[in-house]
Amino acid sequence: METITNIQQQKEAHNDRIVFGHQVYGLVGAQMAFRVELLVGFDALIIDASDPDFTRLAIRKIRGHYNPELYLKPIFLINHRQVRDTLIDSLHDGILFSYDHLAEVSKKVDEMFMLSTQLDQHLPTNYEAQVFKKVLNFMFTRGRKVFTPLLDVNSVIGYSYPELSVNFERQEEAQVLDILDWAEKEGLIWPDFHERVYLCNNCSGGYLSYREVCPHCHSSNLASQDLVHHFPCAFIGPISEFKNPVDSTLSCPKCNKQLRHIGVDYDKPSVINKCNNCSSSFQDMFVKAKCMSCEQDTDVQYLVSRQINTYRFTKKGRTAAVNGFFSSSADTEDIFGTVPLETMRVMLHYAMERLKRIDGLRTNVSVLYIENMYELVHRMGTRSKKPLLTELVNIIHETISPQDFVSVETGMVFYMTLNDMSLSQAEKIVQGLDLKLEQALNKNFNGFKASIRTNTVALEPGIPVADQLQKLSQALYADR
Amino acid sequence: MKFLDEFFNYIHALDFDKLARLFWYFLIFEFALHFVFDLLIVSLWRFVKRFRQDRIDYARQALFRSRPLVSIIVPGKNEGENIYQLVTSLREQSYTNFELIVIDDGSDDDTPTICRTLKKNGLIAMYLRCDVRGGKASAANLGLRYARGEYIVHLDADCSYDHDAIENILVPFFYDSDIGAVGGNVIVRNYQASVCTTLQAIEYYNTISIGRIARSELGIYRVISGAFGAFRRSALVAVGGWDIGPGLDGDVTVKIRKLGYKISFEPSAVCQTSAPKTFKALIKQRLRWDKSLVRFRMRKHRDVFYPNETFRWSNFISFVENVMYGFVFNIKWFVYLGDMAFNFTSTLPFIILMNFLMYVFVNYFKFLFFSLLRDRKNAPVYYFLPYIILIVPYFNIFLRTVRLIAHFQEIVFKASYNDPWNPSKSSRYAREMKL
């Protein structure tokens, strides 16, 4: 075991790391926190938590990264102050009271590493599955079995599931609920009701200011007063009309009699509200909710009601981190210029029939897989996913012939037909397309390096279309 | 047969003096005043109406040129089920510049939910609710307080209206600027529901509508039905709105008359109402109506008879006519019956039969003749013909007896102040203050 003196010496020698036995601990400073990719080489990370804002930022950067070598990294806090922060509290792996405690946590670091080696390495092919797989990996290596919603003032929806929420920017955090809904439908998790929240229908923000407003002009500048019914003359009106300007007595404006005894000669059967903005009078006020994030003023009935659940892993969910899982719901997008995959299968079947009958006809099928599309979606937000895919499909159509068609599967796999050309010609076109897309993506998204895989086959008469497509995809994933 | 032979012989032997002695009530009150007088006035009205048509058309154009905002106020308790039907009939109106204000007088059923839903859907402009029942007058006054219209139309929730009813009830205001209020023509919607409703339908046709046309022409029309009435807002505000009922419709009309406004009846502004289906319910309704004659005409507004600074002959005549027809002639009828029973005991069956036949004849004639004059019918004339015979006992025995009881109860016990139609908390004060 290393001595404290040794640690101190090594810390002094290397300002950004501590070597403890076979483990190297990275010390996360301000510079490191902004370039988290540099932290990949460490076995574990230590964050000086004296500044909660910095700690939060650093943890978000690390745990929110798409690279498993980063987001699974054990994180320990030193100089931690007891400041309640849901994200920090849930996503670190331990608190060091001094560097002397490294001896105690080193075993934990090894355990986490061992568990991480058991993880299924396949990356699912749809966005939700990729995000959820990442969370599964994290929870598996930490032995966590329950997704617990925590009240979180930093969360735009008011609740956070830290392991999942860390992957989203504040304004995108409502997606957490979508991902959990997806996982529930996939049978990976099981919900137990916890709470219900109402979210803005524009930005999904949960910080809403509920106000009673005028039903006509929607101003909240309202004044309420009692209605007074004078029994003897049946006059009824707001109490201000009964108030005597000289003293505090009430007199009926219709019969001039003084009101003496509530319940005997008068009562207050209701209230009336007056809008100081438009001067209208009414009894039933509207209730509107103003979103503190986007300032959208919404009728409460149009707020989005979402259930906040505590989730337990199902049997499938418990083993998914190690065994992987197959998503049954492919998020086929309705992208302009594409046909659904099912339609493509039917069209390929007809093409194959034509190939059987007419000599010399050739049809090729290509698949193009943007492996790290998830990174882009994560960076831009899911709302940008459809425009991005549309743009990519446009680039594909510019390259292929007008009679060829394209299909998108899971938001990152593109199938296309290439008719009336040899396989080698088709492969050449697809290679060109690969390059074109890569350039377009890398140029438009700063720091992004597109990883694209392609495969092309010639459609063979006599072999079922489904088998040929399967073969096409298998070849694509074979070396992963 | 022997009885009939004797009857014909008896009648044949009567000379004019004897005839007048035996049937004085019919000849003076029913034939001369009710029948001939109404016939003359209504015929005159039909004749004059032709010459007024240009002015009426001009008034109608003036209405649509100025398109004043009209506030339709509908006070009521537990009327939720009727409100939707009412709203539907109002949506069809040819005059559209109106705001509908529903005043919920302490409903304890689904009315608030129904009304709030209708308001949310823009079918009601304003829904005002009192958590505690205050009575129809206070509910109407609450509607008046928040009404923005130049004209106020008061409706009952359980009625429905012809598509041009609102337009037609507003036209008289543009015909004569002295008109302060206009009464609509109420007819019975459920005339087929029972014998009771059929008889009421005939009554509304023959007596109420025709009587109101005649009185309106003579300038002595005095009761604007709560089911359908339009008011100049300034007039209504000047009289302080409605006072405690029952009988508040007639009361407010008289108050407006006293201000010097004319009151008009508009037969073409048609409202259909559901009449009581049973005689028991009808008795209850008529006792309430008839008590108001004593309470308001003979008690609250007796100053109309006095020659003071607000004295107006039209009001005086209107009240005299009302008291005579409704009160004095009714008593006279029973005096007549007593006279016949005591003085002509042996021939009483012949007198009753003769009276019956004369009444039947007059009623058939009136019904057929007035049917020719009526522009708006909601039922075929032949449907009512078999029931005209029953109108005689209905009018002369049933209604007269109910009226007599009502007057007795009101004169002796001031029973209207105990009527549950109005909450006791306000009726108590009305009694103390002689309102």
mmCIF file with all atom_site columns, C-alpha atoms in Angstrom, chain A residues 215-216 227 229-238 241 254-255 257 263-272 281-284 286 301, chain B residues 116 119-120 125-132 134-135 137-138 141-142 145-146 239-244 255 425-426 428-430 433 435:
data_model
loop_
_atom_site.group_PDB
_atom_site.id
_atom_site.type_symbol
_atom_site.label_atom_id
_atom_site.label_alt_id
_atom_site.label_comp_id
_atom_site.label_asym_id
_atom_site.label_entity_id
_atom_site.label_seq_id
_atom_site.pdbx_PDB_ins_code
_atom_site.Cartn_x
_atom_site.Cartn_y
_atom_site.Cartn_z
_atom_site.occupancy
_atom_site.B_iso_or_equiv
_atom_site.pdbx_formal_charge
_atom_site.auth_seq_id
_atom_site.auth_comp_id
_atom_site.auth_asym_id
_atom_site.auth_atom_id
_atom_site.pdbx_PDB_model_num
ATOM 1  C CA . PRO A 1 215 ? -61.617 35.568 -19.293 1.00 0.00 ? 215 PRO A CA 1
ATOM 2  C CA . HIS A 1 216 ? -61.794 38.386 -21.821 1.00 0.00 ? 216 HIS A CA 1
ATOM 3  C CA . LEU A 1 227 ? -72.142 40.672 -4.109  1.00 0.00 ? 227 LEU A CA 1
ATOM 4  C CA . HIS A 1 229 ? -78.417 41.064 -1.881  1.00 0.00 ? 229 HIS A CA 1
ATOM 5  C CA . HIS A 1 230 ? -80.732 43.415 -0.061  1.00 0.00 ? 230 HIS A CA 1
ATOM 6  C CA . PHE A 1 231 ? -83.780 41.313 0.814   1.00 0.00 ? 231 PHE A CA 1
ATOM 7  C CA . PRO A 1 232 ? -86.510 43.972 1.105   1.00 0.00 ? 232 PRO A CA 1
ATOM 8  C CA . CYS A 1 233 ? -86.086 45.450 -2.373  1.00 0.00 ? 233 CYS A CA 1
ATOM 9  C CA . ALA A 1 234 ? -84.346 42.556 -4.151  1.00 0.00 ? 234 ALA A CA 1
ATOM 10 C CA . PHE A 1 235 ? -81.487 44.775 -5.205  1.00 0.00 ? 235 PHE A CA 1
ATOM 11 C CA . ILE A 1 236 ? -78.251 42.947 -5.748  1.00 0.00 ? 236 ILE A CA 1
ATOM 12 C CA . GLY A 1 237 ? -74.880 44.395 -6.636  1.00 0.00 ? 237 GLY A CA 1
ATOM 13 C CA . PRO A 1 238 ? -71.235 44.644 -5.648  1.00 0.00 ? 238 PRO A CA 1
ATOM 14 C CA . GLU A 1 241 ? -72.215 50.216 -4.465  1.00 0.00 ? 241 GLU A CA 1
ATOM 15 C CA . LYS A 1 254 ? -82.123 51.214 -4.693  1.00 0.00 ? 254 LYS A CA 1
ATOM 16 C CA . CYS A 1 255 ? -84.188 51.914 -1.568  1.00 0.00 ? 255 CYS A CA 1
ATOM 17 C CA . LYS A 1 257 ? -82.236 51.719 3.527   1.00 0.00 ? 257 LYS A CA 1
ATOM 18 C CA . GLY A 1 263 ? -78.573 37.019 7.106   1.00 0.00 ? 263 GLY A CA 1
ATOM 19 C CA . VAL A 1 264 ? -81.543 39.066 8.329   1.00 0.00 ? 264 VAL A CA 1
ATOM 20 C CA . ASP A 1 265 ? -81.887 41.963 5.925   1.00 0.00 ? 265 ASP A CA 1
ATOM 21 C CA . TYR A 1 266 ? -79.090 41.194 3.515   1.00 0.00 ? 266 TYR A CA 1
ATOM 22 C CA . ASP A 1 267 ? -76.663 38.485 2.556   1.00 0.00 ? 267 ASP A CA 1
ATOM 23 C CA . LYS A 1 268 ? -73.650 37.942 0.345   1.00 0.00 ? 268 LYS A CA 1
ATOM 24 C CA . PRO A 1 269 ? -74.660 35.214 -2.063  1.00 0.00 ? 269 PRO A CA 1
ATOM 25 C CA . SER A 1 270 ? -71.582 35.358 -4.251  1.00 0.00 ? 270 SER A CA 1
ATOM 26 C CA . VAL A 1 271 ? -68.563 37.337 -5.385  1.00 0.00 ? 271 VAL A CA 1
ATOM 27 C CA . ILE A 1 272 ? -67.919 39.302 -8.521  1.00 0.00 ? 272 ILE A CA 1
ATOM 28 C CA . SER A 1 281 ? -67.075 41.884 -14.761 1.00 0.00 ? 281 SER A CA 1
ATOM 29 C CA . PHE A 1 282 ? -67.310 38.142 -14.302 1.00 0.00 ? 282 PHE A CA 1
ATOM 30 C CA . GLN A 1 283 ? -67.506 35.468 -11.679 1.00 0.00 ? 283 GLN A CA 1
ATOM 31 C CA . ASP A 1 284 ? -65.515 32.602 -13.127 1.00 0.00 ? 284 ASP A CA 1
ATOM 32 C CA . PHE A 1 286 ? -59.732 31.719 -16.092 1.00 0.00 ? 286 PHE A CA 1
ATOM 33 C CA . GLN A 1 301 ? -56.386 22.315 -19.677 1.00 0.00 ? 301 GLN A CA 1
ATOM 34 C CA . ARG B 2 116 ? -70.002 26.928 -17.441 1.00 0.00 ? 116 ARG B CA 1
ATOM 35 C CA . LYS B 2 119 ? -70.006 29.739 -21.508 1.00 0.00 ? 119 LYS B CA 1
ATOM 36 C CA . LYS B 2 120 ? -66.699 28.109 -22.291 1.00 0.00 ? 120 LYS B CA 1
ATOM 37 C CA . ALA B 2 125 ? -71.807 35.670 -22.645 1.00 0.00 ? 125 ALA B CA 1
ATOM 38 C CA . MET B 2 126 ? -72.053 35.806 -18.890 1.00 0.00 ? 126 MET B CA 1
ATOM 39 C CA . TYR B 2 127 ? -72.900 33.275 -16.233 1.00 0.00 ? 127 TYR B CA 1
ATOM 40 C CA . LEU B 2 128 ? -73.609 34.716 -12.817 1.00 0.00 ? 128 LEU B CA 1
ATOM 41 C CA . ARG B 2 129 ? -74.221 32.445 -9.903  1.00 0.00 ? 129 ARG B CA 1
ATOM 42 C CA . CYS B 2 130 ? -75.565 33.133 -6.450  1.00 0.00 ? 130 CYS B CA 1
ATOM 43 C CA . ASP B 2 131 ? -74.678 30.336 -4.076  1.00 0.00 ? 131 ASP B CA 1
ATOM 44 C CA . VAL B 2 132 ? -77.777 31.082 -2.019  1.00 0.00 ? 132 VAL B CA 1
ATOM 45 C CA . GLY B 2 134 ? -82.405 35.005 -3.431  1.00 0.00 ? 134 GLY B CA 1
ATOM 46 C CA . GLY B 2 135 ? -85.564 34.817 -5.517  1.00 0.00 ? 135 GLY B CA 1
ATOM 47 C CA . ALA B 2 137 ? -86.373 39.355 -8.605  1.00 0.00 ? 137 ALA B CA 1
ATOM 48 C CA . SER B 2 138 ? -82.876 39.521 -7.170  1.00 0.00 ? 138 SER B CA 1
ATOM 49 C CA . ASN B 2 141 ? -81.720 42.440 -10.921 1.00 0.00 ? 141 ASN B CA 1
ATOM 50 C CA . LEU B 2 142 ? -78.261 40.881 -10.856 1.00 0.00 ? 142 LEU B CA 1
ATOM 51 C CA . ARG B 2 145 ? -76.789 45.151 -13.051 1.00 0.00 ? 145 ARG B CA 1
ATOM 52 C CA . TYR B 2 146 ? -74.251 43.542 -15.380 1.00 0.00 ? 146 TYR B CA 1
ATOM 53 C CA . VAL B 2 239 ? -87.724 51.903 -11.666 1.00 0.00 ? 239 VAL B CA 1
ATOM 54 C CA . GLY B 2 240 ? -84.977 50.015 -9.818  1.00 0.00 ? 240 GLY B CA 1
ATOM 55 C CA . GLY B 2 241 ? -85.516 46.765 -11.661 1.00 0.00 ? 241 GLY B CA 1
ATOM 56 C CA . TRP B 2 242 ? -87.745 44.074 -10.310 1.00 0.00 ? 242 TRP B CA 1
ATOM 57 C CA . ASP B 2 243 ? -89.272 43.986 -6.836  1.00 0.00 ? 243 ASP B CA 1
ATOM 58 C CA . ILE B 2 244 ? -90.045 40.900 -4.839  1.00 0.00 ? 244 ILE B CA 1
ATOM 59 C CA . LYS B 2 255 ? -93.856 50.733 -12.409 1.00 0.00 ? 255 LYS B CA 1
ATOM 60 C CA . LYS B 2 425 ? -86.146 35.861 3.956   1.00 0.00 ? 425 LYS B CA 1
ATOM 61 C CA . SER B 2 426 ? -87.237 38.483 1.428   1.00 0.00 ? 426 SER B CA 1
ATOM 62 C CA . ARG B 2 428 ? -90.998 38.660 5.207   1.00 0.00 ? 428 ARG B CA 1
ATOM 63 C CA . TYR B 2 429 ? -89.636 42.114 4.451   1.00 0.00 ? 429 TYR B CA 1
ATOM 64 C CA . ALA B 2 430 ? -91.990 42.616 1.542   1.00 0.00 ? 430 ALA B CA 1
ATOM 65 C CA . MET B 2 433 ? -92.939 47.056 4.054   1.00 0.00 ? 433 MET B CA 1
ATOM 66 C CA . LEU B 2 435 ? -94.358 45.845 -1.057  1.00 0.00 ? 435 LEU B CA 1
#
